[in-house]
Amino acid sequence: MSFDRETPVFQLAFPPLRQRYRPVLLPVWVHQVTAPTGYSRTLDVFQTVVLRLCAAGVRDIGDLSQLIGLDTALCRTVMARLVEGQLMEPGLKLTEAGRRTVAEGEVAETEPRLVRVFQDPTTGSLLPRILISDPVRADLRAHRGRWVTIQFGTAGASREVSALTLRASGSSMRPSERDVLAACRSHDLATRGIRGASRAQDNTAVAARRIGFHSTANPAYLVCCVVEGHDGSGRMWTVADPFAATDDGRFFADLLAARTEGDEQLCRLIDELMGKSRRDRTAAARSVDRELAQDARVEVVRILGEGIRDHPEVFTHLADIELSLVKDTAREREHAVRNAIRVFECILPGLNEKFPARLPTSTVPGVRQRSFVLIAQRLGATSVPPEMRRHCAGPKNGVFGDVIKAVWAAGENQQHPFATFIRQRPTLLDDLDRSRILRNNATHGPTDAPASDELAHMRTLAYEAARHLLNLSGGRSTASTRGN
């Protein structure tokens, strides 16, 4: 198989209309796989509002847009995510899972579904996105060498644009089950507006057995749009996420930036949009970012020792925290909060599988709660947060439920890593509850970014979690040379 004029072009999202942009066609190999596509989680604020309004009887997209005060196109994007998650059907009707989610406020893990994953032919790595619905093929009007003319939109609301076809090199390779899971989970995070690589919500080895590959890979092009955009870190251009999953398209921007040195036509395209000086400024900013990212990883190893490299997902999150604190913008502080919680999301599911919790069998009201408080106190906890008391009888999936399960299990086994952790940090449960609140505010709330002292506290908590729960004995103090 090869990339040529007959290769289909997938238009997964419309280009931004309020920014200057230049379309490019990104070559990809498309693999069809069966994989779990959603994980137990709360909805973001927009999905919650849309789901509840539709549950209340709203059936017109225009009415929905007016009630929310959100652009119609964005409403359609939110609805598309809910349809992909099997919470809604076309026509603004809720599925049974959607009605259950409105009642419970949490989305259960979905069964494996047939999805498409996309592989970069140059590096062989998967894009951090998946496609559940059938792709929409762009209407090609003309070919002129590497330039093609594409029609966007439908009759009466269409426009033609010229796009540059990027060169393709390398053959398709079957991705690993782990890479497929990472793409699914990254997509799940991105649809909720959360930046960052995916991190396991359950045991990866178990989840990997649910992955199935179908037929061989097929070549295709994705419509991507280079857009003006200053993100506060010196970059002057970026790439709009072609999957309309998030406003943060830095992965795709980095993918294109890596191609600029050897592609004169791509450089000219960006120069026409931005000017050479602004392209050079962006290249310089990306170079500095790469150096900072490397320094961040060195700092993590300095603190925890070489053993952290055996846990690449936790390693990445801790390095992301260091990088965010160096950049120290409001946006990066919010990312640091989320990454601190993700350290626990990475570690606790596997720990709970190794040390399964046995909840008390009593159904007498309050007995389980009193038992839980007693166990926490015997482990050394100074107090048990009210939210944790409310859910201890039937812990849900997710990081908060995993913490509760770990406490139950630690009460039966004093050698449990969580038992050691609480003894060393008696305020652990309160600290985790406060971290949960900060994470929720950073993700959904209108509040300002966390203060420096809050972030220093969460950074230390994340490092202590890695040290105690992963049994790491190397490294030095968490008192970074960069300061807390």
CSV table of C-alpha atoms in Angstrom, one decimal:
chain,number,residue,atom,x,y,z
A,1,MET,CA,0.0,0.0,0.0
A,2,SER,CA,1.1,3.6,-0.6
A,3,PHE,CA,0.0,7.2,-0.4
A,4,ASP,CA,-1.1,8.6,-3.8
A,5,ARG,CA,-3.9,10.7,-5.3
A,6,GLU,CA,-6.4,7.9,-4.7
A,7,THR,CA,-5.8,7.9,-1.0
A,8,PRO,CA,-8.9,9.0,0.9
A,9,VAL,CA,-8.9,12.3,2.8
A,10,PHE,CA,-10.7,12.3,6.1
A,11,GLN,CA,-12.2,15.6,7.4
A,12,LEU,CA,-12.9,14.9,11.0
A,13,ALA,CA,-13.6,18.5,12.1
A,14,PHE,CA,-14.1,21.8,10.3
A,15,PRO,CA,-11.2,24.2,10.3
A,16,PRO,CA,-11.4,27.2,12.7
A,17,LEU,CA,-13.4,30.1,11.1
A,18,ARG,CA,-12.3,32.9,13.5
A,19,GLN,CA,-8.6,32.4,13.0
A,20,ARG,CA,-6.3,32.6,10.0
A,21,TYR,CA,-5.4,29.1,9.0
A,22,ARG,CA,-3.7,27.0,6.3
A,23,PRO,CA,-4.9,23.4,5.8
A,24,VAL,CA,-2.4,20.5,5.4
A,25,LEU,CA,-3.0,16.8,4.7
A,26,LEU,CA,-1.3,14.6,7.3
A,27,PRO,CA,-0.6,11.0,6.0
A,28,VAL,CA,-1.6,8.3,8.5
A,29,TRP,CA,-2.1,4.5,8.5
A,30,VAL,CA,-5.6,3.7,9.8
A,31,HIS,CA,-6.0,0.5,11.9
A,32,GLN,CA,-9.3,-0.9,12.9
A,33,VAL,CA,-9.3,-2.4,16.4
A,34,THR,CA,-11.7,-3.5,19.1
A,35,ALA,CA,-10.9,-1.6,22.3
A,36,PRO,CA,-12.5,-0.1,25.4
A,37,THR,CA,-13.2,3.5,24.7
A,38,GLY,CA,-14.5,5.0,27.9
A,39,TYR,CA,-13.7,4.8,31.6
A,40,SER,CA,-15.5,5.5,34.8
A,41,ARG,CA,-15.4,9.3,35.2
A,42,THR,CA,-17.5,12.4,35.8
A,43,LEU,CA,-18.6,14.5,32.8
A,44,ASP,CA,-17.2,17.9,32.1
A,45,VAL,CA,-19.4,20.9,32.7
A,46,PHE,CA,-20.6,21.3,29.1
A,47,GLN,CA,-21.5,17.6,28.7
A,48,THR,CA,-23.3,17.6,32.1
A,49,VAL,CA,-25.4,20.6,31.1
A,50,VAL,CA,-26.3,19.3,27.6
A,51,LEU,CA,-27.2,15.8,29.0
A,52,ARG,CA,-29.4,17.3,31.7
A,53,LEU,CA,-31.2,19.7,29.4
A,54,CYS,CA,-31.8,16.9,26.9
A,55,ALA,CA,-33.1,14.7,29.8
A,56,ALA,CA,-35.5,17.6,30.6
A,57,GLY,CA,-36.9,17.5,27.1
A,58,VAL,CA,-34.9,19.9,25.0
A,59,ARG,CA,-34.9,18.6,21.4
A,60,ASP,CA,-33.8,21.5,19.3
A,61,ILE,CA,-30.1,22.4,18.9
A,62,GLY,CA,-30.9,26.1,18.6
A,63,ASP,CA,-32.8,26.1,21.8
A,64,LEU,CA,-30.0,24.2,23.5
A,65,SER,CA,-27.5,26.8,22.2
A,66,GLN,CA,-29.5,29.7,23.5
A,67,LEU,CA,-30.1,28.1,26.9
A,68,ILE,CA,-26.4,27.4,27.4
A,69,GLY,CA,-25.1,30.5,25.8
A,70,LEU,CA,-22.7,28.3,23.7
A,71,ASP,CA,-22.1,28.5,20.0
A,72,THR,CA,-24.2,26.0,18.0
A,73,ALA,CA,-21.1,24.4,16.5
A,74,LEU,CA,-19.6,23.8,19.9
A,75,CYS,CA,-22.9,22.4,21.1
A,76,ARG,CA,-22.8,19.9,18.2
A,77,THR,CA,-19.2,18.9,19.2
A,78,VAL,CA,-20.3,18.3,22.8
A,79,MET,CA,-23.3,16.2,21.5
A,80,ALA,CA,-21.0,14.3,19.2
A,81,ARG,CA,-18.8,13.3,22.2
A,82,LEU,CA,-21.9,12.2,24.1
A,83,VAL,CA,-23.1,10.1,21.1
A,84,GLU,CA,-19.6,8.5,20.8
A,85,GLY,CA,-19.8,7.7,24.5
A,86,GLN,CA,-23.2,6.0,23.9
A,87,LEU,CA,-24.9,8.4,26.3
A,88,MET,CA,-27.1,10.0,23.6
A,89,GLU,CA,-28.7,9.1,20.3
A,90,PRO,CA,-29.2,11.3,17.3
A,91,GLY,CA,-32.2,13.6,17.9
A,92,LEU,CA,-31.0,14.7,21.4
A,93,LYS,CA,-32.4,11.6,23.0
A,94,LEU,CA,-30.7,9.9,25.9
A,95,THR,CA,-29.7,6.3,25.9
A,96,GLU,CA,-30.3,4.1,29.0
A,97,ALA,CA,-26.6,4.7,29.9
A,98,GLY,CA,-27.2,8.5,29.5
A,99,ARG,CA,-30.2,8.4,31.8
A,100,ARG,CA,-28.3,6.4,34.4
A,101,THR,CA,-25.4,8.9,34.1
A,102,VAL,CA,-27.7,11.8,34.8
A,103,ALA,CA,-29.0,10.0,37.9
A,104,GLU,CA,-25.6,8.9,39.2
A,105,GLY,CA,-23.3,11.6,37.9
A,106,GLU,CA,-20.7,9.1,36.6
A,107,VAL,CA,-20.0,7.3,33.4
A,108,ALA,CA,-19.3,3.6,33.6
A,109,GLU,CA,-16.6,1.9,31.6
A,110,THR,CA,-17.8,1.0,28.1
A,111,GLU,CA,-17.6,-2.4,26.5
A,112,PRO,CA,-15.0,-2.8,23.8
A,113,ARG,CA,-16.0,-1.3,20.5
A,114,LEU,CA,-14.8,-1.2,16.9
A,115,VAL,CA,-12.7,2.0,16.6
A,116,ARG,CA,-10.0,3.4,14.3
A,117,VAL,CA,-6.6,4.3,15.5
A,118,PHE,CA,-4.1,6.4,13.5
A,119,GLN,CA,-0.4,5.8,13.0
A,120,ASP,CA,2.2,8.3,11.9
A,121,PRO,CA,4.0,6.6,9.0
A,122,THR,CA,7.3,8.5,9.8
A,123,THR,CA,7.7,7.5,13.4
A,124,GLY,CA,5.4,4.5,13.7
A,125,SER,CA,3.7,6.1,16.8
A,126,LEU,CA,0.0,6.3,17.3
A,127,LEU,CA,-1.8,9.6,17.4
A,128,PRO,CA,-3.3,10.2,20.8
A,129,ARG,CA,-6.8,10.1,19.3
A,130,ILE,CA,-9.3,7.5,18.1
A,131,LEU,CA,-12.4,7.6,15.9
A,132,ILE,CA,-15.5,5.7,16.9
A,133,SER,CA,-17.9,6.9,14.2
A,134,ASP,CA,-17.4,6.5,10.4
A,135,PRO,CA,-15.0,9.1,9.1
A,136,VAL,CA,-16.2,11.8,6.8
A,137,ARG,CA,-14.4,12.0,3.5
A,138,ALA,CA,-13.4,15.4,2.2
A,139,ASP,CA,-14.5,16.3,-1.4
A,140,LEU,CA,-11.4,16.7,-3.5
A,141,ARG,CA,-11.8,19.1,-6.4
A,142,ALA,CA,-8.3,19.3,-8.0
A,143,HIS,CA,-4.7,18.0,-7.7
A,144,ARG,CA,-1.6,20.1,-8.5
A,145,GLY,CA,1.4,18.2,-7.4
A,146,ARG,CA,1.4,18.3,-3.6
A,147,TRP,CA,-1.4,20.8,-3.6
A,148,VAL,CA,-5.1,19.8,-3.6
A,149,THR,CA,-8.3,21.7,-3.5
A,150,ILE,CA,-10.8,20.6,-0.9
A,151,GLN,CA,-14.4,21.5,-0.5
A,152,PHE,CA,-15.5,21.9,3.1
A,153,GLY,CA,-19.1,21.9,4.3
A,154,THR,CA,-22.3,21.1,2.5
A,155,ALA,CA,-24.3,22.5,-0.4
A,156,GLY,CA,-25.3,26.1,0.4
A,157,ALA,CA,-22.7,26.4,3.1
A,158,SER,CA,-19.5,25.2,1.5
A,159,ARG,CA,-16.1,26.7,0.6
A,160,GLU,CA,-13.1,25.6,-1.2
A,161,VAL,CA,-9.6,25.7,0.2
A,162,SER,CA,-6.1,24.7,-1.0
A,163,ALA,CA,-4.2,22.3,1.1
A,164,LEU,CA,-0.6,21.0,1.1
A,165,THR,CA,-0.1,17.2,1.1
A,166,LEU,CA,2.7,16.3,3.5
A,167,ARG,CA,5.2,13.6,2.4
A,168,ALA,CA,4.8,10.1,3.7
A,169,SER,CA,7.6,7.7,4.4
A,170,GLY,CA,7.7,4.3,6.2
A,171,SER,CA,5.4,1.3,6.1
A,172,SER,CA,2.6,0.4,8.5
A,173,MET,CA,3.4,-1.5,11.6
A,174,ARG,CA,1.0,-3.2,13.9
A,175,PRO,CA,0.8,-1.1,17.1
A,176,SER,CA,1.1,-2.8,20.5
A,177,GLU,CA,-2.0,-3.3,22.7
A,178,ARG,CA,-0.5,-0.9,25.2
A,179,ASP,CA,-0.2,1.8,22.5
A,180,VAL,CA,-3.9,1.3,21.5
A,181,LEU,CA,-5.0,1.7,25.1
A,182,ALA,CA,-2.9,4.8,25.5
A,183,ALA,CA,-4.5,6.3,22.4
A,184,CYS,CA,-8.0,5.5,23.7
A,185,ARG,CA,-7.3,7.0,27.1
A,186,SER,CA,-5.6,10.1,25.7
A,187,HIS,CA,-8.7,10.6,23.5
A,188,ASP,CA,-10.9,10.2,26.6
A,189,LEU,CA,-8.9,12.8,28.4
A,190,ALA,CA,-8.9,15.2,25.5
A,191,THR,CA,-12.6,15.1,25.0
A,192,ARG,CA,-12.9,16.3,28.6
A,193,GLY,CA,-10.5,19.2,27.8
A,194,ILE,CA,-7.6,17.7,29.9
A,195,ARG,CA,-4.1,18.0,28.5
A,196,GLY,CA,-1.6,15.3,28.9
A,197,ALA,CA,-0.7,11.8,27.9
A,198,SER,CA,-3.0,9.0,28.9
A,199,ARG,CA,-2.5,7.2,32.1
A,200,ALA,CA,-3.9,3.8,33.1
A,201,GLN,CA,-7.2,3.7,34.9
A,202,ASP,CA,-7.1,0.0,35.4
A,203,ASN,CA,-4.5,-2.8,35.1
A,204,THR,CA,-2.9,-2.5,31.7
A,205,ALA,CA,-2.2,-6.2,31.3
A,206,VAL,CA,-5.9,-7.0,31.9
A,207,ALA,CA,-7.1,-4.2,29.6
A,208,ALA,CA,-4.7,-5.2,26.9
A,209,ARG,CA,-6.4,-8.6,26.6
A,210,ARG,CA,-9.5,-6.8,25.4
A,211,ILE,CA,-7.8,-5.4,22.3
A,212,GLY,CA,-8.5,-7.1,19.0
A,213,PHE,CA,-7.0,-6.2,15.6
A,214,HIS,CA,-9.1,-6.3,12.4
A,215,SER,CA,-7.6,-6.6,8.8
A,216,THR,CA,-4.6,-4.7,7.6
A,217,ALA,CA,-3.9,-1.0,7.9
A,218,ASN,CA,-5.1,1.4,5.2
A,219,PRO,CA,-3.5,4.7,4.1
A,220,ALA,CA,-5.4,7.9,4.5
A,221,TYR,CA,-4.9,11.7,5.0
A,222,LEU,CA,-6.2,13.8,7.8
A,223,VAL,CA,-7.1,17.4,7.3
A,224,CYS,CA,-5.1,19.5,9.8
A,225,CYS,CA,-5.1,23.3,10.0
A,226,VAL,CA,-2.1,25.4,11.0
A,227,VAL,CA,-3.4,28.4,12.8
A,228,GLU,CA,-2.2,31.6,14.4
A,229,GLY,CA,-2.1,31.3,18.1
A,230,HIS,CA,0.2,32.7,20.9
A,231,ASP,CA,-0.1,30.3,23.9
A,232,GLY,CA,2.0,32.5,26.2
A,233,SER,CA,5.2,30.4,25.9
A,234,GLY,CA,6.6,32.0,22.8
A,235,ARG,CA,4.9,29.9,20.2
A,236,MET,CA,3.4,31.9,17.4
A,237,TRP,CA,1.5,29.1,15.6
A,238,THR,CA,-0.1,25.8,16.5
A,239,VAL,CA,-2.3,23.2,14.9
A,240,ALA,CA,-6.1,22.9,15.6
A,241,ASP,CA,-6.9,19.4,16.9
A,242,PRO,CA,-8.3,17.7,13.8
A,243,PHE,CA,-10.5,15.5,16.0
A,244,ALA,CA,-12.2,18.6,17.6
A,245,ALA,CA,-11.4,17.1,21.0
A,246,THR,CA,-9.6,20.0,22.6
A,247,ASP,CA,-8.3,23.5,22.0
A,248,ASP,CA,-4.8,22.2,22.8
A,249,GLY,CA,-3.3,20.9,19.5
A,250,ARG,CA,0.3,21.0,20.6
A,251,PHE,CA,0.9,17.3,19.8
A,252,PHE,CA,-0.1,17.9,16.2
A,253,ALA,CA,1.9,21.1,16.1
A,254,ASP,CA,5.0,19.3,17.3
A,255,LEU,CA,4.4,16.6,14.7
A,256,LEU,CA,4.4,19.2,12.0
A,257,ALA,CA,7.3,21.2,13.5
A,258,ALA,CA,9.5,18.1,13.2
A,259,ARG,CA,8.8,18.1,9.5
A,260,THR,CA,9.6,21.7,8.8
A,261,GLU,CA,13.4,21.3,8.5
A,262,GLY,CA,13.2,19.0,5.6
A,263,ASP,CA,10.1,20.4,3.9
A,264,GLU,CA,10.6,23.7,2.1
A,265,GLN,CA,6.9,23.9,0.9
A,266,LEU,CA,5.6,23.4,4.5
A,267,CYS,CA,8.0,26.2,5.7
A,268,ARG,CA,6.7,28.5,3.0
A,269,LEU,CA,3.1,27.7,3.9
A,270,ILE,CA,3.8,28.7,7.6
A,271,ASP,CA,5.7,31.7,6.5
A,272,GLU,CA,2.7,32.9,4.4
A,273,LEU,CA,0.5,32.6,7.4
A,274,MET,CA,2.9,33.9,10.1
A,275,GLY,CA,6.0,35.4,8.5
A,276,LYS,CA,9.5,33.8,8.8
A,277,SER,CA,10.4,35.6,12.0
A,278,ARG,CA,7.4,34.3,13.8
A,279,ARG,CA,8.0,30.8,12.6
A,280,ASP,CA,11.6,31.1,13.8
A,281,ARG,CA,10.4,32.3,17.2
A,282,THR,CA,8.1,29.3,17.5
A,283,ALA,CA,11.0,27.0,16.6
A,284,ALA,CA,13.2,28.6,19.2
A,285,ALA,CA,10.4,28.2,21.8
A,286,ARG,CA,9.9,24.5,21.0
A,287,SER,CA,13.7,24.0,21.3
A,288,VAL,CA,13.7,25.6,24.8
A,289,ASP,CA,10.6,23.5,25.8
A,290,ARG,CA,12.5,20.3,24.8
A,291,GLU,CA,15.4,21.3,27.0
A,292,LEU,CA,13.2,22.1,29.9
A,293,ALA,CA,11.4,18.8,29.5
A,294,GLN,CA,14.7,17.0,29.7
A,295,ASP,CA,15.7,18.9,32.8
A,296,ALA,CA,12.4,18.0,34.4
A,297,ARG,CA,13.0,14.3,33.9
A,298,VAL,CA,16.5,14.7,35.3
A,299,GLU,CA,15.0,16.3,38.4
A,300,VAL,CA,12.5,13.5,38.9
A,301,VAL,CA,15.3,10.9,38.8
A,302,ARG,CA,17.4,13.1,41.2
A,303,ILE,CA,14.5,12.9,43.7
A,304,LEU,CA,13.4,9.3,43.3
A,305,GLY,CA,16.3,7.5,41.8
A,306,GLU,CA,16.7,5.4,38.7
A,307,GLY,CA,13.9,3.1,39.8
A,308,ILE,CA,11.3,5.6,38.6
A,309,ARG,CA,12.3,4.8,35.0
A,310,ASP,CA,10.6,1.4,35.5
A,311,HIS,CA,7.3,3.2,35.9
A,312,PRO,CA,7.2,5.4,32.7
A,313,GLU,CA,3.6,6.6,33.2
A,314,VAL,CA,4.3,7.9,36.7
A,315,PHE,CA,7.7,9.2,35.6
A,316,THR,CA,6.0,11.3,32.8
A,317,HIS,CA,3.4,12.8,35.2
A,318,LEU,CA,6.0,13.8,37.7
A,319,ALA,CA,8.1,15.4,34.9
A,320,ASP,CA,5.1,17.2,33.7
A,321,ILE,CA,4.6,18.6,37.2
A,322,GLU,CA,8.2,19.9,37.3
A,323,LEU,CA,7.8,21.4,33.8
A,324,SER,CA,4.5,23.1,34.7
A,325,LEU,CA,6.0,24.7,37.8
A,326,VAL,CA,9.0,26.0,35.9
A,327,LYS,CA,6.7,27.7,33.3
A,328,ASP,CA,4.4,28.9,36.1
A,329,THR,CA,1.4,30.2,34.1
A,330,ALA,CA,-2.1,29.9,35.3
A,331,ARG,CA,-2.8,27.2,32.7
A,332,GLU,CA,0.4,25.2,33.6
A,333,ARG,CA,-0.5,25.4,37.3
A,334,GLU,CA,-3.9,23.8,36.5
A,335,HIS,CA,-2.0,21.0,34.6
A,336,ALA,CA,0.3,20.4,37.6
A,337,VAL,CA,-2.8,19.8,39.8
A,338,ARG,CA,-4.2,17.3,37.4
A,339,ASN,CA,-0.9,15.5,37.0
A,340,ALA,CA,-0.5,15.2,40.7
A,341,ILE,CA,-3.8,13.3,40.9
A,342,ARG,CA,-2.9,11.2,37.9
A,343,VAL,CA,0.1,9.8,39.8
A,344,PHE,CA,-2.5,8.2,42.1
A,345,GLU,CA,-4.6,7.2,39.2
A,346,CYS,CA,-1.6,5.3,37.7
A,347,ILE,CA,-0.6,3.5,40.9
A,348,LEU,CA,-3.7,2.7,42.9
A,349,PRO,CA,-5.6,0.4,40.4
A,350,GLY,CA,-2.7,-2.0,40.2
A,351,LEU,CA,-2.2,-1.8,44.0
A,352,ASN,CA,-5.8,-2.6,44.6
A,353,GLU,CA,-5.7,-5.6,42.3
A,354,LYS,CA,-2.7,-6.9,44.2
A,355,PHE,CA,-4.3,-6.3,47.6
A,356,PRO,CA,-8.1,-6.6,47.0
A,357,ALA,CA,-10.3,-5.0,49.6
A,358,ARG,CA,-13.0,-6.9,51.5
A,359,LEU,CA,-15.8,-4.7,52.6
A,360,PRO,CA,-17.8,-5.5,55.7
A,361,THR,CA,-20.8,-7.6,55.0
A,362,SER,CA,-23.1,-5.8,57.5
A,363,THR,CA,-26.0,-3.9,55.9
A,364,VAL,CA,-26.9,-2.0,59.1
A,365,PRO,CA,-26.9,1.7,58.3
A,366,GLY,CA,-23.7,3.4,59.5
A,367,VAL,CA,-21.8,0.3,60.4
A,368,ARG,CA,-19.6,0.3,57.4
A,369,GLN,CA,-18.9,4.0,57.8
A,370,ARG,CA,-17.9,3.6,61.5
A,371,SER,CA,-15.7,0.6,60.6
A,372,PHE,CA,-14.0,2.6,57.9
A,373,VAL,CA,-13.3,5.5,60.3
A,374,LEU,CA,-12.0,3.1,62.9
A,375,ILE,CA,-9.6,1.4,60.3
A,376,ALA,CA,-8.3,4.8,59.1
A,377,GLN,CA,-7.6,5.9,62.7
A,378,ARG,CA,-5.8,2.7,63.5
A,379,LEU,CA,-3.7,3.2,60.4
A,380,GLY,CA,-2.7,6.6,61.8
A,381,ALA,CA,-4.9,9.0,59.9
A,382,THR,CA,-5.6,12.2,61.8
A,383,SER,CA,-9.1,12.4,60.3
A,384,VAL,CA,-11.4,11.1,57.6
A,385,PRO,CA,-12.9,13.7,55.2
A,386,PRO,CA,-16.8,13.8,55.1
A,387,GLU,CA,-16.8,13.0,51.3
A,388,MET,CA,-14.8,9.9,52.0
A,389,ARG,CA,-17.1,8.8,54.8
A,390,ARG,CA,-20.2,9.2,52.5
A,391,HIS,CA,-18.8,6.8,49.9
A,392,CYS,CA,-16.9,4.3,52.0
A,393,ALA,CA,-19.7,1.8,52.0
A,394,GLY,CA,-19.8,1.4,48.2
A,395,PRO,CA,-16.7,3.1,46.7
A,396,LYS,CA,-17.2,4.0,43.0
A,397,ASN,CA,-14.6,3.6,40.3
A,398,GLY,CA,-12.0,6.4,39.9
A,399,VAL,CA,-9.2,7.7,42.1
A,400,PHE,CA,-11.4,8.6,45.1
A,401,GLY,CA,-12.9,5.1,45.1
A,402,ASP,CA,-9.5,3.6,44.7
A,403,VAL,CA,-8.2,5.5,47.8
A,404,ILE,CA,-11.1,4.1,49.8
A,405,LYS,CA,-10.5,0.6,48.6
A,406,ALA,CA,-6.8,0.9,49.5
A,407,VAL,CA,-7.7,2.0,53.1
A,408,TRP,CA,-10.0,-1.0,53.5
A,409,ALA,CA,-7.3,-3.3,52.2
A,410,ALA,CA,-4.6,-1.7,54.4
A,411,GLY,CA,-6.7,-2.2,57.5
A,412,GLU,CA,-6.3,-6.0,56.9
A,413,ASN,CA,-2.6,-5.9,56.1
A,414,GLN,CA,-0.2,-3.7,58.0
A,415,GLN,CA,2.4,-4.4,55.3
A,416,HIS,CA,0.2,-2.8,52.7
A,417,PRO,CA,2.1,0.1,51.1
A,418,PHE,CA,-0.8,2.4,51.8
A,419,ALA,CA,-0.6,1.5,55.5
A,420,THR,CA,3.0,2.6,55.5
A,421,PHE,CA,2.1,5.8,53.6
A,422,ILE,CA,-0.5,6.8,56.1
A,423,ARG,CA,1.8,6.2,59.0
A,424,GLN,CA,4.4,8.4,57.4
A,425,ARG,CA,1.8,11.0,56.5
A,426,PRO,CA,-1.1,11.1,59.0
A,427,THR,CA,-2.8,13.9,57.0
A,428,LEU,CA,-2.9,11.8,53.8
A,429,LEU,CA,-6.7,11.4,53.5
A,430,ASP,CA,-7.3,15.1,54.1
A,431,ASP,CA,-4.5,16.0,51.7
A,432,LEU,CA,-6.1,13.8,49.0
A,433,ASP,CA,-9.5,15.3,49.6
A,434,ARG,CA,-8.1,18.8,49.2
A,435,SER,CA,-6.2,17.7,46.1
A,436,ARG,CA,-9.4,16.3,44.7
A,437,ILE,CA,-11.1,19.7,45.2
A,438,LEU,CA,-8.2,21.6,43.6
A,439,ARG,CA,-8.2,19.2,40.6
A,440,ASN,CA,-12.0,19.6,40.1
A,441,ASN,CA,-11.7,23.4,40.2
A,442,ALA,CA,-8.8,23.3,37.7
A,443,THR,CA,-10.8,21.1,35.4
A,444,HIS,CA,-14.3,22.5,35.7
A,445,GLY,CA,-14.5,25.4,38.0
A,446,PRO,CA,-14.3,29.2,37.5
A,447,THR,CA,-11.7,29.7,40.2
A,448,ASP,CA,-8.2,31.0,39.8
A,449,ALA,CA,-5.2,28.6,39.4
A,450,PRO,CA,-3.9,27.2,42.6
A,451,ALA,CA,-1.5,29.2,44.7
A,452,SER,CA,2.2,28.4,44.9
A,453,ASP,CA,2.0,26.9,48.4
A,454,GLU,CA,-0.9,24.6,47.3
A,455,LEU,CA,1.1,23.4,44.3
A,456,ALA,CA,4.2,22.8,46.4
A,457,HIS,CA,2.1,20.7,48.8
A,458,MET,CA,0.6,18.6,45.9
A,459,ARG,CA,4.0,18.2,44.3
A,460,THR,CA,5.4,16.7,47.5
A,461,LEU,CA,2.3,14.5,47.9
A,462,ALA,CA,2.8,13.1,44.4
A,463,TYR,CA,6.5,12.3,45.0
A,464,GLU,CA,5.7,10.7,48.4
A,465,ALA,CA,3.0,8.6,46.7
A,466,ALA,CA,5.6,7.3,44.1
A,467,ARG,CA,8.2,6.7,46.8
A,468,HIS,CA,5.9,4.7,49.2
A,469,LEU,CA,3.5,3.0,46.8
A,470,LEU,CA,6.1,2.0,44.2
A,471,ASN,CA,8.6,1.1,46.9
A,472,LEU,CA,11.3,3.4,45.5
A,473,SER,CA,14.4,3.8,47.8
A,474,GLY,CA,16.8,5.9,45.6
A,475,GLY,CA,17.1,9.6,45.1
A,476,ARG,CA,17.1,12.5,47.5
A,477,SER,CA,14.8,15.0,49.1
A,478,THR,CA,11.8,16.4,47.3
A,479,ALA,CA,13.2,19.9,48.1
A,480,SER,CA,14.0,20.7,44.5
A,481,THR,CA,16.7,23.1,43.5
A,482,ARG,CA,14.0,24.9,41.6
A,483,GLY,CA,12.2,25.6,44.8
A,484,ASN,CA,8.8,24.5,46.0
